[in-house]
Short mmCIF file of C-alpha atoms in Angstrom, two decimals:
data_model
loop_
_atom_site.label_atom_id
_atom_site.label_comp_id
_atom_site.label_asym_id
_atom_site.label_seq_id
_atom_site.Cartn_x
_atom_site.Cartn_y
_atom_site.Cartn_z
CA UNK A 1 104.44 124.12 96.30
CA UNK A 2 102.84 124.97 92.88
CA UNK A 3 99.61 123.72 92.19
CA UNK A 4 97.99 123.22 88.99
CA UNK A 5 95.79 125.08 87.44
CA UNK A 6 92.39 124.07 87.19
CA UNK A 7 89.14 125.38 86.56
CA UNK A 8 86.13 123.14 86.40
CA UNK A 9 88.00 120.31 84.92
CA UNK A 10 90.00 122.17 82.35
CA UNK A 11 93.79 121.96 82.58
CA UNK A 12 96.37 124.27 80.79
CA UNK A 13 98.09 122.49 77.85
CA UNK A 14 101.80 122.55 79.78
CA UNK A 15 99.64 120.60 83.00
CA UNK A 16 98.29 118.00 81.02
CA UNK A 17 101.43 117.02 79.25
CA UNK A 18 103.06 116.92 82.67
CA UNK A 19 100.35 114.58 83.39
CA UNK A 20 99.84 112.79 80.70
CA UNK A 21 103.96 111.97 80.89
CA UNK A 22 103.32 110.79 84.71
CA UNK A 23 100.96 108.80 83.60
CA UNK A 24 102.67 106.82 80.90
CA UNK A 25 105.73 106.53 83.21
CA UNK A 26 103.55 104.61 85.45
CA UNK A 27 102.23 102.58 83.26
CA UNK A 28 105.64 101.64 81.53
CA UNK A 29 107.02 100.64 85.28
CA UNK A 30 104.28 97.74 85.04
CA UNK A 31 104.88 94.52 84.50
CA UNK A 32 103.12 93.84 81.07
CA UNK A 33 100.89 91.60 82.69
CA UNK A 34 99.64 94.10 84.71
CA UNK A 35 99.08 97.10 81.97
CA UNK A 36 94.98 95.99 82.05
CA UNK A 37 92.66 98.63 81.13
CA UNK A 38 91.84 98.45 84.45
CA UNK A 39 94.89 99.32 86.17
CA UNK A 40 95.21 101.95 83.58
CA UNK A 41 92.26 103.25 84.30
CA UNK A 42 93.04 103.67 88.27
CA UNK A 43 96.28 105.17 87.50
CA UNK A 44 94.70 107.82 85.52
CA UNK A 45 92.22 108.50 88.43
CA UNK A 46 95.09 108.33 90.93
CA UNK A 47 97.06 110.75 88.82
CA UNK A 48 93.72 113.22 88.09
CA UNK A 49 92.63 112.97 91.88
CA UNK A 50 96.15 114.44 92.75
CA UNK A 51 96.22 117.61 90.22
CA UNK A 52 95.02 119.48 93.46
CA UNK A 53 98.25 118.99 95.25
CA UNK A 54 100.42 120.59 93.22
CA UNK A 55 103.26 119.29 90.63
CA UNK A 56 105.49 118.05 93.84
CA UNK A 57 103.11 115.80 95.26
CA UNK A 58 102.39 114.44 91.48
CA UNK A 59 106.15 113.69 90.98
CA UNK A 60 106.33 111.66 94.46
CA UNK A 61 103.33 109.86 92.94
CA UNK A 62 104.93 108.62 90.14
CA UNK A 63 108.21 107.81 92.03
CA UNK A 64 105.80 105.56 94.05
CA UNK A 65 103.98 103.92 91.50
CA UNK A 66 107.57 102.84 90.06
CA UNK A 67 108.21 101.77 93.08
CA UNK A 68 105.13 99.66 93.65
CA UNK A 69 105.69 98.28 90.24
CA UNK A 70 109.40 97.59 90.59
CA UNK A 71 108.74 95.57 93.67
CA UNK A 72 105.75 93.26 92.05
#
């Protein structure tokens, strides 16, 4: 498993576009009633509090927030 790199909060540039892509992807899977700036906001800290686990755990992540969404 590759994790990401971070050090003290700072993310290489390749990183954050992978997570700023998993991030809009989750959002996009929401209903529109549902893209509040609140569930944006815990998506973002679901997506930051998994950088840690490496880019496979991130992509099963997303695959389950489209999941969640699809099944709202």
């Amino acid at each position: 498993m590759q994790v990401l790199q971070v050090r003290s909060g700072v993310f290489d540039p390749e990183d954050l576009s992978m997570l700023g892509k998993i991030f809009d992807e989750a959002v996009a899977a929401l209903p529109a009633s549902m893209r509040t700036p609140i569930n944006r906001t815990e998506i973002a800290k679901l997506v930051l509090g998994r950088t840690a686990a490496g880019r496979a755990e991130l992509v099963l992540l997303r695959k389950l927030m489209v999941a969640i969404a699809s099944a709202v």
